[in-house]
C-alpha cells in the first residue's frame, strides 16, 4: 500500500498567503461593489524596466534562429549571468565571490526551501521569530522540526530567536547551539536591518560553534543606510560559514519571470564535506536551469541602463513605504521598517489579534495586509503592509485606514 510523507500532515493549516487569498476572494465575491486594495503579499506591480524588455525580445529572437537557438542551460547557469552577478553584487563591493560559486535558479523561495536537503535530518535549525514561513515549513516537510505545540504555535526541535520591539526586531545569539541558522536582512516581515558589526557577530559565532548561516538577502537593493551590509560576505570569515540566497523578484520585478541564485563558497564545509560540491550535485540532478531568455533578462539588470531604471523603480516603491509609514504614524499607530525595506511592521490597535485586525481592515477599509501571527508567535499583535502596490492605491489605502 502506498504511504504518504507524514511530515506533510504535521503542517498546521494551509500556507499563510493561501489562507489570505481565500479570505480575500470570499470577501470580494460577497462585496462585488467594493474596491479591495491589496498590500499583503509582497508582489510587485510596476512593469519590467525597458532594458529588461529589450533583452527579453532579443533573446526570443535568438531562439527563433537555428544559429543562436539554446537548449538546456548549464547546471550552474550561463557564464554571462554568473559573471555579471559576481562582479556587480560581490566583487565591486570588495567580496571575494567567483562566478563558479553562484548557482542560478528560478527564485529564492525555491532555494530557501531546497537548501535544507543537503543537510542531515538531525541538524537543529534556528530561525528569527517572526520568520518567513518557508524556512520553517520546508524543514517540517523534511522531518527536522519535531512536534507542533498548538498552544505556543512552536515546533519542539526548532530554536526560536524572538525579534521584538525590545531588541529592535533583531535576533540575539541563541542560548541553545544550532546547526543551521536562518537570517534574513533586510528582514521579511519586520523590515528591520542590522549593521555590519552586528552581522559580524553572527559570522564569528557560526564559525566558533561550527554552524552554517543561510542568509536571505532578497531585499538588499532597498538598503539606503551606509552601515547596513548588502551581503554577508562583507563580513570577515563568512566564506567558511555562510550560504547566501538572492532573488531578482523584488529588485527587478521578476516575480512573474522567475530568477534567483544561491552563493555557496568553495571553502564552506560540513565536517570534511565540501558543501559547494554537494549543492552542485543536488542542483544538477533536480533542476534543469532557468530559461535562456530569462537569464538574458537577468544580465540586463546589471547594464548601466538597467541599473538606472531599476534605481527609479525601487525609489517608487520606497516612496510608497514612506507614505505608509508616515500616514500610519500620524494616525497614532506604532510602526517600524520602511527605511531599508519595502515592508512596514505595525502594532495592531486596541489589543486586537493579528487576524482580528486583518478582518477589521478588510471589512471596514477594504484593505488587505498580512497578520503578523502568520510569521510566528512573536508576530502576534503585529501586522505587515507592503510598499509594492501602485502609488495611487497606496495613498488611497492609507487614507482609508486613517479614516477608521
Short mmCIF file of C-alpha atoms in Angstrom, two decimals:
data_model
loop_
_atom_site.label_atom_id
_atom_site.label_comp_id
_atom_site.label_asym_id
_atom_site.label_seq_id
_atom_site.Cartn_x
_atom_site.Cartn_y
_atom_site.Cartn_z
CA UNK A 1 0.00 0.00 0.00
CA UNK A 2 1.27 3.45 -0.91
CA UNK A 3 2.14 5.70 2.05
CA UNK A 4 2.48 9.46 2.12
CA UNK A 5 5.22 11.52 3.67
CA UNK A 6 3.57 12.02 7.04
CA UNK A 7 5.66 15.09 7.77
CA UNK A 8 3.33 16.98 5.42
CA UNK A 9 0.42 16.05 7.67
CA UNK A 10 2.12 17.84 10.58
CA UNK A 11 1.80 21.23 8.87
CA UNK A 12 -0.88 23.27 10.65
CA UNK A 13 -3.42 24.78 8.23
CA UNK A 14 -2.53 25.95 4.75
CA UNK A 15 0.29 28.20 3.60
CA UNK A 16 -0.18 31.71 5.06
CA UNK A 17 -0.72 33.51 1.77
CA UNK A 18 -3.09 30.82 0.51
CA UNK A 19 -5.27 31.42 3.57
CA UNK A 20 -5.21 35.16 2.94
CA UNK A 21 -6.08 34.63 -0.72
CA UNK A 22 -9.13 32.54 0.17
CA UNK A 23 -10.39 35.10 2.67
CA UNK A 24 -9.98 37.97 0.23
CA UNK A 25 -11.64 36.05 -2.61
CA UNK A 26 -14.62 35.26 -0.40
CA UNK A 27 -14.96 38.90 0.66
CA UNK A 28 -14.67 40.16 -2.92
CA UNK A 29 -17.30 37.69 -4.11
CA UNK A 30 -19.69 38.81 -1.38
CA UNK A 31 -18.96 42.50 -1.99
CA UNK A 32 -18.52 42.96 -5.76
CA UNK A 33 -19.14 46.72 -5.49
CA UNK A 34 -16.17 47.33 -3.20
CA UNK A 35 -12.62 48.06 -4.40
CA UNK A 36 -10.20 45.93 -2.44
CA UNK A 37 -6.63 47.28 -2.20
CA UNK A 38 -4.06 44.54 -1.65
CA UNK A 39 -0.99 45.46 0.39
CA UNK A 40 -0.49 41.98 1.78
CA UNK A 41 1.57 39.71 -0.44
CA UNK A 42 4.97 41.04 -1.48
CA UNK A 43 4.22 41.05 -5.20
CA UNK A 44 5.44 43.92 -7.37
CA UNK A 45 3.10 46.00 -9.53
CA UNK A 46 5.35 48.07 -11.80
CA UNK A 47 6.19 46.73 -15.30
CA UNK A 48 9.59 45.37 -16.21
CA UNK A 49 12.19 48.03 -16.99
CA UNK A 50 12.73 48.89 -20.69
CA UNK A 51 16.26 47.45 -20.81
CA UNK A 52 14.94 44.15 -19.46
CA UNK A 53 12.13 44.05 -22.02
CA UNK A 54 14.64 44.73 -24.80
CA UNK A 55 16.82 41.85 -23.58
CA UNK A 56 13.83 39.52 -23.45
CA UNK A 57 12.77 40.41 -27.01
CA UNK A 58 16.30 39.96 -28.30
CA UNK A 59 16.64 36.57 -26.60
CA UNK A 60 13.30 35.41 -28.01
CA UNK A 61 14.51 36.32 -31.49
CA UNK A 62 17.65 34.27 -30.88
CA UNK A 63 15.50 31.26 -30.05
CA UNK A 64 13.86 31.58 -33.48
CA UNK A 65 17.18 31.20 -35.29
CA UNK A 66 18.95 27.84 -35.54
CA UNK A 67 22.33 29.58 -35.33
CA UNK A 68 21.54 31.14 -31.94
CA UNK A 69 18.98 28.72 -30.52
CA UNK A 70 19.70 27.46 -26.99
CA UNK A 71 18.54 24.26 -25.36
CA UNK A 72 19.33 23.10 -21.83
CA UNK A 73 21.12 25.71 -19.74
CA UNK A 74 24.38 24.82 -17.94
CA UNK A 75 23.85 23.35 -14.45
CA UNK A 76 25.04 26.44 -12.60
CA UNK A 77 23.60 28.95 -15.07
CA UNK A 78 25.08 30.73 -18.07
CA UNK A 79 28.54 32.23 -17.55
CA UNK A 80 27.42 35.64 -18.82
CA UNK A 81 24.91 35.94 -15.97
CA UNK A 82 27.05 34.40 -13.23
CA UNK A 83 29.94 36.67 -14.18
CA UNK A 84 27.70 39.75 -14.07
CA UNK A 85 26.39 38.72 -10.65
CA UNK A 86 29.86 38.01 -9.27
CA UNK A 87 31.21 41.37 -10.43
CA UNK A 88 28.32 43.67 -9.58
CA UNK A 89 26.90 42.11 -6.42
CA UNK A 90 30.14 40.94 -4.84
CA UNK A 91 33.49 41.87 -6.36
CA UNK A 92 32.55 45.55 -6.76
CA UNK A 93 31.73 45.52 -3.04
CA UNK A 94 35.11 44.01 -2.19
CA UNK A 95 33.75 40.50 -1.65
CA UNK A 96 35.74 37.51 -2.93
CA UNK A 97 32.99 35.58 -4.71
CA UNK A 98 33.73 33.88 -8.03
CA UNK A 99 31.28 33.19 -10.86
CA UNK A 100 31.53 29.42 -10.35
CA UNK A 101 30.35 29.80 -6.74
CA UNK A 102 27.00 31.12 -7.98
CA UNK A 103 24.11 28.77 -8.76
CA UNK A 104 21.34 30.32 -10.88
CA UNK A 105 17.77 29.21 -10.11
CA UNK A 106 14.17 30.28 -10.60
CA UNK A 107 13.93 32.17 -7.33
CA UNK A 108 14.94 32.49 -3.69
CA UNK A 109 11.76 30.88 -2.39
CA UNK A 110 12.65 27.57 -4.04
CA UNK A 111 16.28 27.80 -2.95
CA UNK A 112 15.40 28.65 0.65
CA UNK A 113 13.16 25.59 0.69
CA UNK A 114 15.52 23.24 -1.15
CA UNK A 115 18.81 24.12 0.55
CA UNK A 116 17.92 22.10 3.65
CA UNK A 117 18.02 18.89 1.57
CA UNK A 118 21.82 18.74 1.66
CA UNK A 119 21.87 18.66 5.47
CA UNK A 120 21.23 15.76 7.85
CA UNK A 121 17.81 15.47 9.49
CA UNK A 122 19.35 15.57 12.97
CA UNK A 123 20.58 19.14 12.45
CA UNK A 124 18.78 21.66 14.64
CA UNK A 125 17.63 24.88 12.97
CA UNK A 126 17.37 28.37 14.48
CA UNK A 127 15.00 30.94 12.99
CA UNK A 128 14.08 34.52 13.69
CA UNK A 129 10.61 34.91 15.16
CA UNK A 130 8.66 36.29 13.29
CA UNK A 131 10.02 34.50 10.23
CA UNK A 132 9.35 33.93 6.52
CA UNK A 133 7.19 30.76 6.73
CA UNK A 134 9.07 28.81 4.04
CA UNK A 135 12.17 28.39 6.22
CA UNK A 136 10.21 26.50 8.85
CA UNK A 137 7.67 24.74 6.64
CA UNK A 138 10.33 23.21 4.39
CA UNK A 139 12.07 21.76 7.43
CA UNK A 140 8.75 20.43 8.71
CA UNK A 141 8.26 18.64 5.39
CA UNK A 142 11.72 17.14 5.72
CA UNK A 143 11.05 15.87 9.25
CA UNK A 144 13.53 18.06 11.11
CA UNK A 145 11.28 20.11 13.40
CA UNK A 146 9.81 17.67 15.95
CA UNK A 147 6.25 18.07 17.18
CA UNK A 148 3.87 21.01 16.90
CA UNK A 149 2.50 22.68 20.03
CA UNK A 150 -0.76 24.42 19.08
CA UNK A 151 -0.81 26.42 22.34
CA UNK A 152 2.57 28.10 21.79
CA UNK A 153 2.48 27.67 17.99
CA UNK A 154 6.05 26.41 18.03
CA UNK A 155 7.91 23.26 16.97
CA UNK A 156 9.74 21.29 19.65
CA UNK A 157 13.02 20.94 17.71
CA UNK A 158 13.24 24.49 16.37
CA UNK A 159 15.22 27.20 18.15
CA UNK A 160 13.19 30.41 18.02
CA UNK A 161 15.03 33.74 18.24
CA UNK A 162 12.44 36.39 19.21
CA UNK A 163 12.63 39.67 17.28
CA UNK A 164 10.60 42.17 19.26
CA UNK A 165 10.38 45.91 19.80
CA UNK A 166 12.61 45.46 22.85
CA UNK A 167 15.55 44.26 20.72
CA UNK A 168 14.73 46.44 17.68
CA UNK A 169 13.40 43.37 15.84
CA UNK A 170 16.92 41.91 15.58
CA UNK A 171 17.70 38.43 16.93
CA UNK A 172 20.10 37.74 19.78
CA UNK A 173 22.52 34.83 19.80
CA UNK A 174 20.61 31.72 20.92
CA UNK A 175 21.30 30.04 24.26
CA UNK A 176 20.99 26.60 22.65
CA UNK A 177 23.57 25.89 19.95
CA UNK A 178 22.02 25.45 16.47
CA UNK A 179 23.47 23.75 13.40
CA UNK A 180 21.64 25.81 10.77
CA UNK A 181 20.83 29.49 11.32
CA UNK A 182 18.34 31.26 9.05
CA UNK A 183 18.84 35.03 8.84
CA UNK A 184 17.03 37.46 6.53
CA UNK A 185 18.14 41.10 6.25
CA UNK A 186 16.61 43.46 5.35
CA UNK A 187 14.04 41.39 7.16
CA UNK A 188 10.81 39.94 5.93
CA UNK A 189 8.34 40.57 7.58
CA UNK A 190 9.54 43.28 10.00
CA UNK A 191 11.60 45.42 7.59
CA UNK A 192 14.37 45.62 10.20
CA UNK A 193 18.10 45.58 9.47
CA UNK A 194 21.34 45.04 11.36
CA UNK A 195 24.70 46.76 10.98
CA UNK A 196 27.81 45.17 9.56
CA UNK A 197 29.26 44.91 13.06
CA UNK A 198 26.14 43.13 14.28
CA UNK A 199 26.29 40.70 11.35
CA UNK A 200 29.98 40.09 12.03
CA UNK A 201 29.00 38.83 15.49
CA UNK A 202 26.83 36.17 13.84
CA UNK A 203 29.60 35.16 11.43
CA UNK A 204 32.09 34.84 14.28
CA UNK A 205 29.56 32.85 16.31
CA UNK A 206 28.80 30.46 13.44
CA UNK A 207 32.49 29.81 12.81
CA UNK A 208 33.06 29.25 16.53
CA UNK A 209 30.26 26.70 17.04
CA UNK A 210 30.50 25.08 13.59
CA UNK A 211 27.09 26.27 12.38
CA UNK A 212 26.03 27.28 8.87
CA UNK A 213 24.19 30.56 8.27
CA UNK A 214 21.61 30.53 5.49
CA UNK A 215 21.43 34.23 4.68
CA UNK A 216 18.47 35.55 2.69
CA UNK A 217 19.42 38.87 1.08
CA UNK A 218 16.42 39.13 -1.25
CA UNK A 219 15.78 42.77 -0.28
CA UNK A 220 19.33 44.15 -0.34
CA UNK A 221 18.51 46.54 -3.22
CA UNK A 222 16.29 48.54 -0.86
CA UNK A 223 19.07 49.34 1.60
CA UNK A 224 19.55 53.09 1.93
CA UNK A 225 21.76 53.40 5.01
CA UNK A 226 25.53 53.16 4.74
CA UNK A 227 26.16 50.95 7.78
CA UNK A 228 23.82 48.17 6.60
CA UNK A 229 25.58 45.31 4.75
CA UNK A 230 24.29 44.30 1.32
CA UNK A 231 25.77 40.80 1.58
CA UNK A 232 27.01 38.61 4.39
CA UNK A 233 30.30 38.24 2.52
CA UNK A 234 31.18 41.78 3.56
CA UNK A 235 31.98 40.14 6.91
CA UNK A 236 35.35 38.52 7.54
CA UNK A 237 35.09 34.74 7.76
CA UNK A 238 31.71 34.46 6.02
CA UNK A 239 33.12 32.24 3.26
CA UNK A 240 33.58 29.43 5.80
CA UNK A 241 30.15 29.61 7.42
CA UNK A 242 27.55 31.16 5.11
CA UNK A 243 25.31 30.40 2.15
CA UNK A 244 23.57 33.42 0.60
CA UNK A 245 20.23 33.45 -1.22
CA UNK A 246 19.30 36.19 -3.69
CA UNK A 247 16.30 36.99 -5.87
CA UNK A 248 15.54 39.13 -8.92
CA UNK A 249 11.88 39.33 -7.87
CA UNK A 250 11.96 42.44 -5.73
CA UNK A 251 14.99 44.31 -7.11
CA UNK A 252 13.96 43.91 -10.77
CA UNK A 253 10.28 42.95 -10.71
CA UNK A 254 10.81 39.32 -11.74
CA UNK A 255 8.00 37.85 -9.62
CA UNK A 256 6.29 36.67 -12.81
CA UNK A 257 9.50 35.97 -14.71
CA UNK A 258 11.31 33.93 -12.02
CA UNK A 259 15.06 34.18 -11.45
CA UNK A 260 17.34 33.95 -8.44
CA UNK A 261 20.62 32.47 -7.29
CA UNK A 262 22.43 30.91 -4.36
CA UNK A 263 26.06 31.51 -3.43
CA UNK A 264 27.99 28.58 -1.94
CA UNK A 265 31.71 29.37 -1.38
CA UNK A 266 34.15 26.57 -2.05
CA UNK A 267 35.67 26.87 1.42
CA UNK A 268 32.33 26.11 3.05
CA UNK A 269 32.34 22.66 4.65
CA UNK A 270 30.31 20.47 6.98
CA UNK A 271 32.98 18.39 8.64
CA UNK A 272 35.18 17.28 5.78
CA UNK A 273 32.47 17.59 3.13
CA UNK A 274 32.53 20.49 0.67
CA UNK A 275 29.01 21.94 0.50
CA UNK A 276 29.67 23.55 -2.88
CA UNK A 277 30.02 20.13 -4.48
CA UNK A 278 27.02 18.77 -2.57
CA UNK A 279 24.74 21.60 -3.72
CA UNK A 280 26.11 21.26 -7.26
CA UNK A 281 25.14 17.56 -7.21
CA UNK A 282 21.64 18.34 -5.96
CA UNK A 283 21.24 21.25 -8.38
CA UNK A 284 22.35 19.21 -11.39
CA UNK A 285 20.11 16.28 -10.50
CA UNK A 286 16.88 18.07 -9.65
CA UNK A 287 16.99 21.28 -11.69
CA UNK A 288 17.22 21.90 -15.44
CA UNK A 289 18.12 25.58 -15.25
CA UNK A 290 16.34 28.90 -15.68
CA UNK A 291 15.36 29.63 -19.32
CA UNK A 292 17.93 31.30 -21.54
CA UNK A 293 15.62 34.24 -22.27
CA UNK A 294 15.15 34.83 -18.53
CA UNK A 295 18.88 34.69 -17.83
CA UNK A 296 19.48 37.22 -20.62
CA UNK A 297 16.92 39.44 -18.92
CA UNK A 298 18.83 38.96 -15.69
CA UNK A 299 22.05 40.06 -17.37
CA UNK A 300 20.30 43.30 -18.44
CA UNK A 301 19.67 44.10 -14.77
CA UNK A 302 23.41 44.79 -14.46
CA UNK A 303 23.69 47.01 -17.56
CA UNK A 304 24.15 50.73 -16.94
CA UNK A 305 20.69 51.42 -18.34
CA UNK A 306 19.21 48.61 -16.26
CA UNK A 307 20.77 49.90 -13.05
CA UNK A 308 19.46 53.41 -13.65
CA UNK A 309 15.95 52.24 -14.50
CA UNK A 310 15.73 49.89 -11.52
CA UNK A 311 17.02 52.55 -9.15
CA UNK A 312 14.00 54.65 -10.13
CA UNK A 313 11.67 51.67 -9.69
CA UNK A 314 13.00 50.96 -6.21
CA UNK A 315 12.62 54.65 -5.34
CA UNK A 316 8.97 54.39 -6.47
CA UNK A 317 8.29 51.57 -4.01
CA UNK A 318 10.20 53.26 -1.20
CA UNK A 319 8.10 56.39 -1.76
CA UNK A 320 5.11 54.13 -1.13
CA UNK A 321 6.83 52.86 2.02
CA UNK A 322 7.21 56.43 3.25
CA UNK A 323 3.53 57.14 2.56
CA UNK A 324 2.52 54.09 4.60
CA UNK A 325 4.97 54.75 7.44
CA UNK A 326 4.20 58.44 7.83
CA UNK A 327 0.48 58.01 7.31
CA UNK A 328 0.14 55.30 9.95
CA UNK A 329 2.41 57.17 12.36
CA UNK A 330 0.30 60.33 12.02
CA UNK A 331 -2.79 58.23 12.72
CA UNK A 332 -1.29 57.06 16.02
CA UNK A 333 -0.03 53.63 15.02
CA UNK A 334 3.26 52.24 16.32
CA UNK A 335 5.27 51.47 13.18
CA UNK A 336 8.76 50.35 12.13
CA UNK A 337 10.52 49.23 8.94
CA UNK A 338 10.08 51.05 5.64
CA UNK A 339 13.58 52.58 5.58
CA UNK A 340 15.82 49.82 4.20
CA UNK A 341 12.99 47.51 3.16
CA UNK A 342 9.63 47.69 1.36
CA UNK A 343 7.78 46.37 4.42
CA UNK A 344 6.11 48.29 7.23
CA UNK A 345 5.55 46.48 10.52
CA UNK A 346 2.83 47.93 12.75
CA UNK A 347 1.39 47.11 16.12
CA UNK A 348 -2.30 46.26 15.97
CA UNK A 349 -4.55 48.76 17.79
CA UNK A 350 -6.88 48.22 20.74
CA UNK A 351 -5.31 44.87 21.71
CA UNK A 352 -6.66 43.22 18.54
CA UNK A 353 -5.10 39.94 17.48
CA UNK A 354 -3.37 39.92 14.11
CA UNK A 355 -6.23 38.09 12.42
CA UNK A 356 -8.85 40.30 14.09
CA UNK A 357 -7.10 43.34 12.65
CA UNK A 358 -6.89 41.62 9.25
CA UNK A 359 -10.68 41.08 9.26
CA UNK A 360 -11.27 44.62 10.57
CA UNK A 361 -9.18 46.25 7.82
CA UNK A 362 -10.72 44.10 5.11
CA UNK A 363 -14.28 44.75 6.27
CA UNK A 364 -14.04 48.43 7.22
CA UNK A 365 -11.36 49.78 4.86
CA UNK A 366 -11.30 47.07 2.16
CA UNK A 367 -7.51 46.91 2.56
CA UNK A 368 -5.53 43.66 2.69
CA UNK A 369 -2.40 43.19 4.78
CA UNK A 370 -0.69 40.23 6.40
CA UNK A 371 -1.32 39.11 10.01
CA UNK A 372 1.92 39.06 11.97
CA UNK A 373 0.99 35.82 13.74
CA UNK A 374 1.31 34.06 10.39
CA UNK A 375 5.06 34.61 10.63
CA UNK A 376 5.43 33.07 14.10
CA UNK A 377 4.35 33.53 17.72
CA UNK A 378 6.32 36.77 18.22
CA UNK A 379 4.37 38.23 15.32
CA UNK A 380 1.10 38.13 17.24
CA UNK A 381 -0.23 41.61 17.79
CA UNK A 382 1.56 42.92 14.69
CA UNK A 383 0.67 43.39 11.04
CA UNK A 384 2.65 43.76 7.81
CA UNK A 385 1.89 46.09 4.93
CA UNK A 386 3.91 46.12 1.72
CA UNK A 387 5.01 49.04 -0.43
CA UNK A 388 4.61 47.10 -3.68
CA UNK A 389 1.21 48.48 -4.64
CA UNK A 390 0.72 51.35 -7.05
CA UNK A 391 1.31 54.82 -5.59
CA UNK A 392 -2.33 55.80 -6.13
CA UNK A 393 -3.65 52.68 -4.39
CA UNK A 394 -1.16 53.07 -1.57
CA UNK A 395 -2.27 56.65 -0.90
CA UNK A 396 -5.92 55.63 -1.03
CA UNK A 397 -5.39 52.67 1.30
CA UNK A 398 -3.69 54.80 3.94
CA UNK A 399 -6.38 57.45 3.72
CA UNK A 400 -8.97 54.74 4.29
CA UNK A 401 -7.10 53.41 7.32
CA UNK A 402 -6.64 56.90 8.76
CA UNK A 403 -10.40 57.47 8.43
CA UNK A 404 -11.30 54.47 10.59
#
